[in-house]
């Protein structure tokens, strides 16, 4: 009997999901746990793995359709039954209705499979002497290996930036984007469109009317709800970030070699805010009816910009983590957000949020509060500027310093301006006088 592919339940509160994309077509071979289709729920977008190895026999639910959990959306013929769907695959594209080809059809089908696989085949064989399949699997996800096969890329050529040197989707996409400058000129034109189509960037033109994605609808709804719910006020602070910029430049290579994870600026901001929250717990509170809930734990939402929208995964119990724990947690959440590996519980329960519009060059931003939080801190771009510097003797001079602008968006129903300013003043002090070990 064929194996049913069902719409999974991505959390207790999830009752339905929308199929946004099938990654295989009927007749394609699939491996167990290989990404098979993408879904969107009101919590997360996710890639759903194949429940068994075999051939995708039938797609019952088309892209763009919303169905309840546990609905059968397709079937996979197991290895012994692969012949039936394999016949169906050539029959659809082949216009001539020849009835005499049921038996010989298997050989042409093998040839047809070899044609698209011709480019990757030598590359798959090539890495064998350098890196075993077991090592390759340990250093990458099924999605990364799928992209590598499609583009004829050897994973042994790529340095991973994930935990323990794991190759992420961003690593392989960056490698592919650089490929046109490589000596092998002929594959370059083929790789460019493939890289573009692998990203969910809408191909729309002026005058087009296109439907919103499910994620975009949810973002729109929640942003309007937040503006209607909270009395938004913002304050901004200029921070001399030179001390941390110098510290990171000095230790980033050794940090990555020692811990297998890149040293970024985000844990410095999060750690400084955590220290300030402990002194001003109202920043970590929320309104429940006519009451104020002071949360026991500090669960920090880290906004992640995706090619297809925005999501805020949550670093749970962040106040209990040291600097290295913060860096590992932030890296893990960002990587899983971009590869659609988040679970609904990963985006629930935030009590305070940090967003980073400065990564794209913005001097500062005025972010909308992530409900039901009472505050959100925005991190601007890090730039070099002339500043007046006062030494220990009180003498002033002008120096070139690394500067970052931080903003705090807060709910004025709950947080007074004086409290917000004192909170941000402490965050500023923590960053400018940083003395904590980074591991």
CSV table of C-alpha atoms in Angstrom, one decimal:
chain,number,residue,atom,x,y,z
A,1,UNK,CA,0.0,0.0,0.0
A,2,UNK,CA,1.2,3.5,-0.7
A,3,UNK,CA,2.2,5.8,2.2
A,4,UNK,CA,-0.1,8.7,2.9
A,5,UNK,CA,1.4,12.2,3.2
A,6,UNK,CA,-0.6,14.1,5.8
A,7,UNK,CA,-0.9,17.7,6.9
A,8,UNK,CA,1.0,17.7,10.2
A,9,UNK,CA,-0.2,19.4,13.4
A,10,UNK,CA,2.5,22.0,14.1
A,11,UNK,CA,1.3,22.7,17.6
A,12,UNK,CA,-1.7,22.2,19.9
A,13,UNK,CA,-3.4,25.4,18.8
A,14,UNK,CA,-2.8,24.8,15.0
A,15,UNK,CA,-5.9,23.3,13.3
A,16,UNK,CA,-5.0,24.0,9.6
A,17,UNK,CA,-2.2,24.8,7.2
A,18,UNK,CA,-1.8,26.1,3.7
A,19,UNK,CA,0.3,24.3,1.2
A,20,UNK,CA,2.5,27.0,-0.3
A,21,UNK,CA,4.8,24.9,-2.5
A,22,UNK,CA,5.4,21.3,-3.5
A,23,UNK,CA,9.1,20.6,-3.8
A,24,UNK,CA,8.5,17.5,-5.9
A,25,UNK,CA,6.2,16.5,-8.7
A,26,UNK,CA,4.4,13.2,-9.3
A,27,UNK,CA,6.9,10.6,-10.5
A,28,UNK,CA,9.9,12.1,-8.7
A,29,UNK,CA,11.9,9.9,-6.4
A,30,UNK,CA,12.0,11.0,-2.8
A,31,UNK,CA,14.1,10.0,0.2
A,32,UNK,CA,12.7,9.7,3.7
A,33,UNK,CA,13.1,13.0,5.7
A,34,UNK,CA,13.9,14.9,2.5
A,35,UNK,CA,11.9,18.2,2.3
A,36,UNK,CA,8.7,17.4,0.3
A,37,UNK,CA,6.4,20.4,0.5
A,38,UNK,CA,6.2,23.8,2.3
A,39,UNK,CA,3.3,24.9,4.5
A,40,UNK,CA,2.2,28.1,6.1
A,41,UNK,CA,0.3,28.4,9.4
A,42,UNK,CA,-0.7,31.3,11.6
A,43,UNK,CA,2.5,30.7,13.6
A,44,UNK,CA,5.3,29.6,11.2
A,45,UNK,CA,6.2,28.6,7.7
A,46,UNK,CA,7.9,25.2,7.6
A,47,UNK,CA,9.2,22.6,5.2
A,48,UNK,CA,7.6,19.2,5.7
A,49,UNK,CA,9.8,16.1,5.2
A,50,UNK,CA,8.8,13.0,3.3
A,51,UNK,CA,7.4,10.2,5.6
A,52,UNK,CA,9.0,7.5,3.5
A,53,UNK,CA,11.3,6.8,0.6
A,54,UNK,CA,9.9,5.9,-2.8
A,55,UNK,CA,8.2,7.8,-5.6
A,56,UNK,CA,5.7,10.7,-5.2
A,57,UNK,CA,2.6,8.9,-6.6
A,58,UNK,CA,-0.1,11.6,-6.3
A,59,UNK,CA,-0.6,15.1,-5.1
A,60,UNK,CA,-4.1,15.4,-3.7
A,61,UNK,CA,-4.0,19.0,-2.4
A,62,UNK,CA,-2.7,21.7,-4.8
A,63,UNK,CA,-0.6,24.7,-3.9
A,64,UNK,CA,-2.4,27.6,-2.2
A,65,UNK,CA,-5.1,25.3,-0.6
A,66,UNK,CA,-5.8,25.4,3.1
A,67,UNK,CA,-6.7,22.1,4.8
A,68,UNK,CA,-7.2,20.8,8.3
A,69,UNK,CA,-4.5,18.9,10.1
A,70,UNK,CA,-4.2,15.2,9.5
A,71,UNK,CA,-5.7,15.6,6.0
A,72,UNK,CA,-4.1,13.3,3.4
A,73,UNK,CA,-2.4,15.7,0.9
A,74,UNK,CA,-0.6,13.1,-1.3
A,75,UNK,CA,0.8,9.6,-1.5
A,76,UNK,CA,4.2,8.0,-1.9
A,77,UNK,CA,4.6,4.6,-3.6
A,78,UNK,CA,7.2,2.6,-1.7
A,79,UNK,CA,10.2,1.1,-3.6
A,80,UNK,CA,8.4,-2.1,-4.6
A,81,UNK,CA,5.5,-0.1,-6.1
A,82,UNK,CA,7.6,2.6,-7.7
A,83,UNK,CA,6.9,1.2,-11.2
A,84,UNK,CA,3.3,2.4,-11.3
A,85,UNK,CA,4.0,6.1,-10.7
A,86,UNK,CA,7.2,5.9,-12.7
A,87,UNK,CA,5.0,5.1,-15.7
A,88,UNK,CA,2.7,8.0,-15.1
A,89,UNK,CA,5.5,10.5,-15.1
A,90,UNK,CA,6.6,10.0,-18.7
A,91,UNK,CA,3.0,9.6,-19.8
A,92,UNK,CA,2.0,13.1,-18.8
A,93,UNK,CA,4.8,15.0,-20.7
A,94,UNK,CA,4.9,12.7,-23.7
A,95,UNK,CA,2.1,13.7,-26.2
A,96,UNK,CA,2.2,10.6,-28.4
A,97,UNK,CA,-0.2,8.1,-26.8
A,98,UNK,CA,1.7,4.9,-27.4
A,99,UNK,CA,0.2,2.0,-25.7
A,100,UNK,CA,3.0,-0.5,-26.5
A,101,UNK,CA,5.5,1.1,-24.3
A,102,UNK,CA,4.5,-0.1,-20.8
A,103,UNK,CA,7.5,-2.5,-20.4
A,104,UNK,CA,10.3,-0.7,-22.3
A,105,UNK,CA,9.1,2.6,-20.7
A,106,UNK,CA,11.3,1.9,-17.7
A,107,UNK,CA,14.5,2.3,-19.7
A,108,UNK,CA,13.6,5.6,-21.3
A,109,UNK,CA,12.5,6.7,-17.9
A,110,UNK,CA,15.9,6.0,-16.5
A,111,UNK,CA,17.4,7.9,-19.4
A,112,UNK,CA,15.1,10.8,-18.7
A,113,UNK,CA,16.2,10.9,-15.1
A,114,UNK,CA,19.8,10.9,-16.2
A,115,UNK,CA,19.3,14.0,-18.4
A,116,UNK,CA,18.5,16.4,-15.6
A,117,UNK,CA,20.9,14.6,-13.3
A,118,UNK,CA,23.7,14.8,-15.8
A,119,UNK,CA,25.3,17.9,-14.4
A,120,UNK,CA,25.2,17.0,-10.8
A,121,UNK,CA,26.2,13.4,-11.3
A,122,UNK,CA,29.9,13.9,-11.7
A,123,UNK,CA,29.9,16.3,-8.8
A,124,UNK,CA,28.2,13.9,-6.5
A,125,UNK,CA,30.8,11.3,-7.4
A,126,UNK,CA,33.7,13.8,-7.1
A,127,UNK,CA,33.4,14.6,-3.3
A,128,UNK,CA,33.5,10.9,-2.4
A,129,UNK,CA,37.3,10.7,-2.0
A,130,UNK,CA,37.4,13.9,-0.1
A,131,UNK,CA,34.4,13.6,2.2
A,132,UNK,CA,32.4,10.6,3.1
A,133,UNK,CA,28.6,10.6,2.8
A,134,UNK,CA,28.3,10.3,6.5
A,135,UNK,CA,30.5,13.3,7.1
A,136,UNK,CA,28.5,15.3,4.5
A,137,UNK,CA,25.3,14.4,6.2
A,138,UNK,CA,26.6,15.4,9.6
A,139,UNK,CA,27.7,18.8,8.3
A,140,UNK,CA,24.5,19.7,6.4
A,141,UNK,CA,20.8,19.5,6.3
A,142,UNK,CA,18.7,17.6,3.7
A,143,UNK,CA,17.8,21.0,2.1
A,144,UNK,CA,21.4,22.0,1.8
A,145,UNK,CA,22.3,18.6,0.2
A,146,UNK,CA,19.3,19.0,-2.2
A,147,UNK,CA,20.5,22.5,-3.3
A,148,UNK,CA,24.0,21.2,-3.7
A,149,UNK,CA,22.8,18.4,-6.0
A,150,UNK,CA,20.7,20.7,-8.1
A,151,UNK,CA,23.6,23.1,-8.7
A,152,UNK,CA,26.4,20.5,-9.0
A,153,UNK,CA,28.2,21.8,-5.9
A,154,UNK,CA,30.6,19.8,-3.8
A,155,UNK,CA,29.9,20.5,-0.1
A,156,UNK,CA,33.6,19.9,0.6
A,157,UNK,CA,34.3,23.3,-1.1
A,158,UNK,CA,32.1,25.2,1.4
A,159,UNK,CA,33.1,26.4,4.9
A,160,UNK,CA,30.1,26.2,7.2
A,161,UNK,CA,29.1,29.0,9.5
A,162,UNK,CA,26.6,27.0,11.5
A,163,UNK,CA,27.1,25.3,14.9
A,164,UNK,CA,30.2,23.0,14.7
A,165,UNK,CA,30.9,24.1,11.2
A,166,UNK,CA,27.5,23.0,9.9
A,167,UNK,CA,26.8,24.2,6.4
A,168,UNK,CA,23.6,26.4,6.3
A,169,UNK,CA,21.4,27.3,3.4
A,170,UNK,CA,22.9,30.8,3.5
A,171,UNK,CA,26.4,29.3,3.1
A,172,UNK,CA,25.5,27.3,0.0
A,173,UNK,CA,23.4,30.2,-1.5
A,174,UNK,CA,26.3,32.6,-1.0
A,175,UNK,CA,28.7,30.1,-2.6
A,176,UNK,CA,26.3,29.7,-5.6
A,177,UNK,CA,26.0,33.4,-6.0
A,178,UNK,CA,29.7,33.7,-6.3
A,179,UNK,CA,29.9,30.9,-8.8
A,180,UNK,CA,29.6,33.1,-11.9
A,181,UNK,CA,33.1,34.5,-11.2
A,182,UNK,CA,34.6,31.0,-11.1
A,183,UNK,CA,36.6,29.6,-14.0
A,184,UNK,CA,33.7,27.4,-15.1
A,185,UNK,CA,31.8,29.9,-17.2
A,186,UNK,CA,29.3,27.7,-18.9
A,187,UNK,CA,27.4,26.6,-15.8
A,188,UNK,CA,27.1,30.2,-14.6
A,189,UNK,CA,24.0,31.2,-16.6
A,190,UNK,CA,22.2,28.1,-15.5
A,191,UNK,CA,23.0,28.7,-11.9
A,192,UNK,CA,21.8,32.2,-11.8
A,193,UNK,CA,18.1,31.6,-12.5
A,194,UNK,CA,18.2,28.5,-10.2
A,195,UNK,CA,19.5,30.5,-7.3
A,196,UNK,CA,16.9,33.2,-8.0
A,197,UNK,CA,14.1,30.7,-8.1
A,198,UNK,CA,15.2,29.1,-4.9
A,199,UNK,CA,14.4,32.3,-3.1
A,200,UNK,CA,10.8,33.2,-2.6
A,201,UNK,CA,11.1,36.7,-4.0
A,202,UNK,CA,7.9,37.5,-5.9
A,203,UNK,CA,8.4,38.1,-9.6
A,204,UNK,CA,5.9,40.9,-9.9
A,205,UNK,CA,5.9,44.0,-12.1
A,206,UNK,CA,4.3,47.5,-11.9
A,207,UNK,CA,0.6,47.2,-12.5
A,208,UNK,CA,0.4,43.6,-11.4
A,209,UNK,CA,-2.2,42.6,-8.8
A,210,UNK,CA,-0.9,39.7,-6.7
A,211,UNK,CA,-2.5,38.0,-3.7
A,212,UNK,CA,-0.9,38.4,-0.3
A,213,UNK,CA,1.0,35.4,1.1
A,214,UNK,CA,-0.4,33.9,4.3
A,215,UNK,CA,2.6,35.3,6.3
A,216,UNK,CA,2.1,38.8,4.9
A,217,UNK,CA,-1.6,38.7,5.9
A,218,UNK,CA,-0.7,37.8,9.4
A,219,UNK,CA,2.0,40.5,9.6
A,220,UNK,CA,-0.5,43.1,8.4
A,221,UNK,CA,-3.1,42.0,10.9
A,222,UNK,CA,-0.8,42.0,13.9
A,223,UNK,CA,0.9,45.3,13.1
A,224,UNK,CA,-2.5,47.1,12.9
A,225,UNK,CA,-3.7,45.3,16.1
A,226,UNK,CA,-0.5,46.4,17.9
A,227,UNK,CA,-0.9,50.1,16.9
A,228,UNK,CA,-4.6,50.0,18.0
A,229,UNK,CA,-3.7,48.3,21.3
A,230,UNK,CA,-0.6,50.0,22.7
A,231,UNK,CA,0.1,53.7,23.2
A,232,UNK,CA,3.4,53.8,21.2
A,233,UNK,CA,6.2,56.1,22.3
A,234,UNK,CA,9.8,56.0,21.3
A,235,UNK,CA,13.1,57.3,22.7
A,236,UNK,CA,16.5,57.1,21.1
A,237,UNK,CA,20.0,56.9,22.6
A,238,UNK,CA,23.4,57.4,20.9
A,239,UNK,CA,26.0,54.8,22.1
A,240,UNK,CA,29.8,54.9,21.7
A,241,UNK,CA,30.2,51.3,20.5
A,242,UNK,CA,34.0,51.5,20.0
A,243,UNK,CA,34.9,49.3,22.9
A,244,UNK,CA,32.8,46.4,21.7
A,245,UNK,CA,33.8,46.8,18.0
A,246,UNK,CA,37.4,46.6,19.0
A,247,UNK,CA,36.7,43.6,21.3
A,248,UNK,CA,34.9,41.7,18.6
A,249,UNK,CA,37.6,42.4,16.0
A,250,UNK,CA,40.2,41.1,18.3
A,251,UNK,CA,38.4,37.9,19.4
A,252,UNK,CA,36.0,36.9,16.5
A,253,UNK,CA,38.4,34.4,14.8
A,254,UNK,CA,39.4,32.6,18.0
A,255,UNK,CA,35.8,32.7,19.2
A,256,UNK,CA,34.6,30.9,16.1
A,257,UNK,CA,37.4,28.3,16.2
A,258,UNK,CA,36.9,27.6,19.8
A,259,UNK,CA,33.1,27.4,19.8
A,260,UNK,CA,32.1,26.7,16.2
A,261,UNK,CA,29.8,29.7,16.0
A,262,UNK,CA,30.4,33.2,14.6
A,263,UNK,CA,30.7,36.1,17.1
A,264,UNK,CA,28.1,38.7,16.2
A,265,UNK,CA,27.1,42.0,17.8
A,266,UNK,CA,23.6,40.9,18.7
A,267,UNK,CA,24.4,39.1,22.0
A,268,UNK,CA,26.1,42.3,23.3
A,269,UNK,CA,22.9,44.2,22.8
A,270,UNK,CA,20.7,41.4,24.3
A,271,UNK,CA,23.0,40.9,27.3
A,272,UNK,CA,23.1,44.7,28.0
A,273,UNK,CA,19.3,44.8,27.9
A,274,UNK,CA,18.9,41.7,30.1
A,275,UNK,CA,21.0,43.4,32.8
A,276,UNK,CA,18.9,46.5,32.6
A,277,UNK,CA,15.6,44.5,32.7
A,278,UNK,CA,16.7,43.1,36.0
A,279,UNK,CA,16.8,46.6,37.4
A,280,UNK,CA,13.6,47.8,35.6
A,281,UNK,CA,11.3,44.7,35.5
A,282,UNK,CA,8.4,46.7,34.2
A,283,UNK,CA,10.1,46.6,30.8
A,284,UNK,CA,9.6,42.9,30.8
A,285,UNK,CA,5.9,43.1,32.0
A,286,UNK,CA,2.6,43.0,30.1
A,287,UNK,CA,-1.0,44.1,30.6
A,288,UNK,CA,-3.6,41.5,31.3
A,289,UNK,CA,-7.0,43.2,31.5
A,290,UNK,CA,-6.7,45.8,34.3
A,291,UNK,CA,-3.7,44.0,35.8
A,292,UNK,CA,0.1,44.0,35.2
A,293,UNK,CA,1.8,40.7,34.7
A,294,UNK,CA,5.5,40.7,35.9
A,295,UNK,CA,7.0,37.8,34.1
A,296,UNK,CA,9.4,35.5,36.0
A,297,UNK,CA,11.5,34.7,33.0
A,298,UNK,CA,12.9,37.0,30.3
A,299,UNK,CA,12.0,35.5,26.9
A,300,UNK,CA,13.7,37.6,24.2
A,301,UNK,CA,12.1,37.8,20.8
A,302,UNK,CA,14.7,38.2,18.1
A,303,UNK,CA,13.2,39.7,14.9
A,304,UNK,CA,14.5,37.9,11.8
A,305,UNK,CA,14.0,39.4,8.3
A,306,UNK,CA,13.3,36.8,5.7
A,307,UNK,CA,13.1,37.0,1.9
A,308,UNK,CA,9.4,36.3,2.2
A,309,UNK,CA,8.5,38.3,5.4
A,310,UNK,CA,9.4,38.8,9.0
A,311,UNK,CA,9.3,36.4,12.0
A,312,UNK,CA,10.2,36.7,15.7
A,313,UNK,CA,11.6,33.5,17.1
A,314,UNK,CA,12.0,33.5,20.9
A,315,UNK,CA,15.1,32.8,23.0
A,316,UNK,CA,13.5,31.3,26.1
A,317,UNK,CA,14.9,32.0,29.6
A,318,UNK,CA,17.5,34.3,28.1
A,319,UNK,CA,18.3,35.7,31.6
A,320,UNK,CA,19.7,32.3,32.6
A,321,UNK,CA,22.2,32.2,29.7
A,322,UNK,CA,25.8,33.4,29.7
A,323,UNK,CA,27.2,35.3,26.7
A,324,UNK,CA,28.2,32.1,24.8
A,325,UNK,CA,24.7,30.7,25.4
A,326,UNK,CA,23.1,33.8,24.0
A,327,UNK,CA,25.3,33.7,20.9
A,328,UNK,CA,24.5,30.0,20.3
A,329,UNK,CA,20.8,30.6,20.9
A,330,UNK,CA,20.6,33.6,18.6
A,331,UNK,CA,22.5,31.8,15.8
A,332,UNK,CA,20.3,28.7,16.1
A,333,UNK,CA,17.0,30.7,15.9
A,334,UNK,CA,18.2,32.7,13.0
A,335,UNK,CA,19.3,29.7,11.0
A,336,UNK,CA,16.2,27.7,11.7
A,337,UNK,CA,14.0,30.7,10.8
A,338,UNK,CA,15.7,31.1,7.4
A,339,UNK,CA,15.5,27.3,6.6
A,340,UNK,CA,11.9,27.0,7.8
A,341,UNK,CA,12.7,24.6,10.6
A,342,UNK,CA,11.0,26.6,13.4
A,343,UNK,CA,8.2,25.0,15.5
A,344,UNK,CA,5.2,27.0,16.8
A,345,UNK,CA,6.6,27.0,20.3
A,346,UNK,CA,9.7,28.7,19.0
A,347,UNK,CA,7.7,31.8,18.2
A,348,UNK,CA,5.5,32.0,21.3
A,349,UNK,CA,6.0,33.4,24.8
A,350,UNK,CA,8.2,36.5,24.2
A,351,UNK,CA,8.3,39.1,27.0
A,352,UNK,CA,10.7,41.6,25.4
A,353,UNK,CA,11.8,42.0,21.7
A,354,UNK,CA,15.0,43.1,20.0
A,355,UNK,CA,15.0,44.0,16.3
A,356,UNK,CA,17.9,45.1,14.1
A,357,UNK,CA,17.0,47.4,11.2
A,358,UNK,CA,20.6,48.6,11.2
A,359,UNK,CA,21.8,45.5,9.4
A,360,UNK,CA,20.6,47.1,6.2
A,361,UNK,CA,22.1,50.4,6.9
A,362,UNK,CA,19.3,52.3,8.7
A,363,UNK,CA,20.6,54.8,11.3
A,364,UNK,CA,17.8,53.9,13.6
A,365,UNK,CA,14.2,52.6,13.4
A,366,UNK,CA,10.9,53.2,15.3
A,367,UNK,CA,9.7,49.6,15.6
A,368,UNK,CA,6.1,48.6,16.4
A,369,UNK,CA,5.7,46.7,19.7
A,370,UNK,CA,5.4,42.9,19.4
A,371,UNK,CA,2.2,42.1,21.4
A,372,UNK,CA,1.7,41.3,24.2
A,373,UNK,CA,5.1,42.8,25.0
A,374,UNK,CA,5.4,46.3,26.6
A,375,UNK,CA,8.6,47.2,24.8
A,376,UNK,CA,10.8,46.6,21.8
A,377,UNK,CA,14.4,47.7,21.4
A,378,UNK,CA,15.7,48.7,17.9
A,379,UNK,CA,19.4,48.5,16.9
A,380,UNK,CA,20.6,50.9,14.3
A,381,UNK,CA,23.6,50.7,12.0
A,382,UNK,CA,27.1,50.9,13.4
A,383,UNK,CA,29.0,53.8,11.8
A,384,UNK,CA,32.2,55.8,12.4
A,385,UNK,CA,31.6,59.4,13.5
A,386,UNK,CA,33.6,62.2,15.1
A,387,UNK,CA,32.7,62.5,18.8
A,388,UNK,CA,33.8,64.7,21.6
A,389,UNK,CA,35.7,62.5,24.1
A,390,UNK,CA,36.4,63.5,27.7
A,391,UNK,CA,39.4,62.0,29.4
A,392,UNK,CA,39.8,61.3,33.1
A,393,UNK,CA,41.1,64.8,33.8
A,394,UNK,CA,38.1,66.4,32.1
A,395,UNK,CA,39.9,67.4,28.9
A,396,UNK,CA,37.8,67.3,25.7
A,397,UNK,CA,39.1,66.1,22.3
A,398,UNK,CA,37.5,65.0,19.0
A,399,UNK,CA,38.0,61.4,18.0
A,400,UNK,CA,36.7,59.0,15.4
A,401,UNK,CA,34.5,56.5,17.2
A,402,UNK,CA,32.1,53.6,16.3
A,403,UNK,CA,28.6,54.8,17.0
A,404,UNK,CA,25.2,53.0,17.2
A,405,UNK,CA,21.8,54.5,17.8
A,406,UNK,CA,19.4,52.5,19.9
A,407,UNK,CA,15.6,53.1,20.1
A,408,UNK,CA,13.1,51.8,22.6
A,409,UNK,CA,9.5,51.6,21.5
A,410,UNK,CA,7.3,51.2,24.6
A,411,UNK,CA,3.7,51.1,25.7
A,412,UNK,CA,2.9,54.3,27.5
A,413,UNK,CA,-0.1,52.7,29.2
A,414,UNK,CA,2.4,50.7,31.3
A,415,UNK,CA,5.8,52.4,31.0
A,416,UNK,CA,6.5,56.0,31.9
A,417,UNK,CA,9.0,58.1,29.9
A,418,UNK,CA,11.3,58.4,32.9
A,419,UNK,CA,11.5,54.7,33.4
A,420,UNK,CA,12.1,54.1,29.7
A,421,UNK,CA,14.9,56.7,29.7
A,422,UNK,CA,16.6,55.2,32.8
A,423,UNK,CA,16.4,51.7,31.3
A,424,UNK,CA,18.0,52.9,28.0
A,425,UNK,CA,20.6,54.9,30.0
A,426,UNK,CA,21.7,51.7,31.7
A,427,UNK,CA,21.8,49.8,28.4
A,428,UNK,CA,24.0,52.5,27.0
A,429,UNK,CA,26.3,52.3,30.1
A,430,UNK,CA,26.5,48.5,29.9
A,431,UNK,CA,27.7,48.7,26.3
A,432,UNK,CA,30.1,51.6,26.6
A,433,UNK,CA,31.8,50.1,29.7
A,434,UNK,CA,31.6,46.4,28.7
A,435,UNK,CA,33.8,44.2,30.9
A,436,UNK,CA,32.1,40.8,30.8
A,437,UNK,CA,34.0,37.7,29.5
A,438,UNK,CA,32.6,36.5,26.2
A,439,UNK,CA,33.9,32.9,26.5
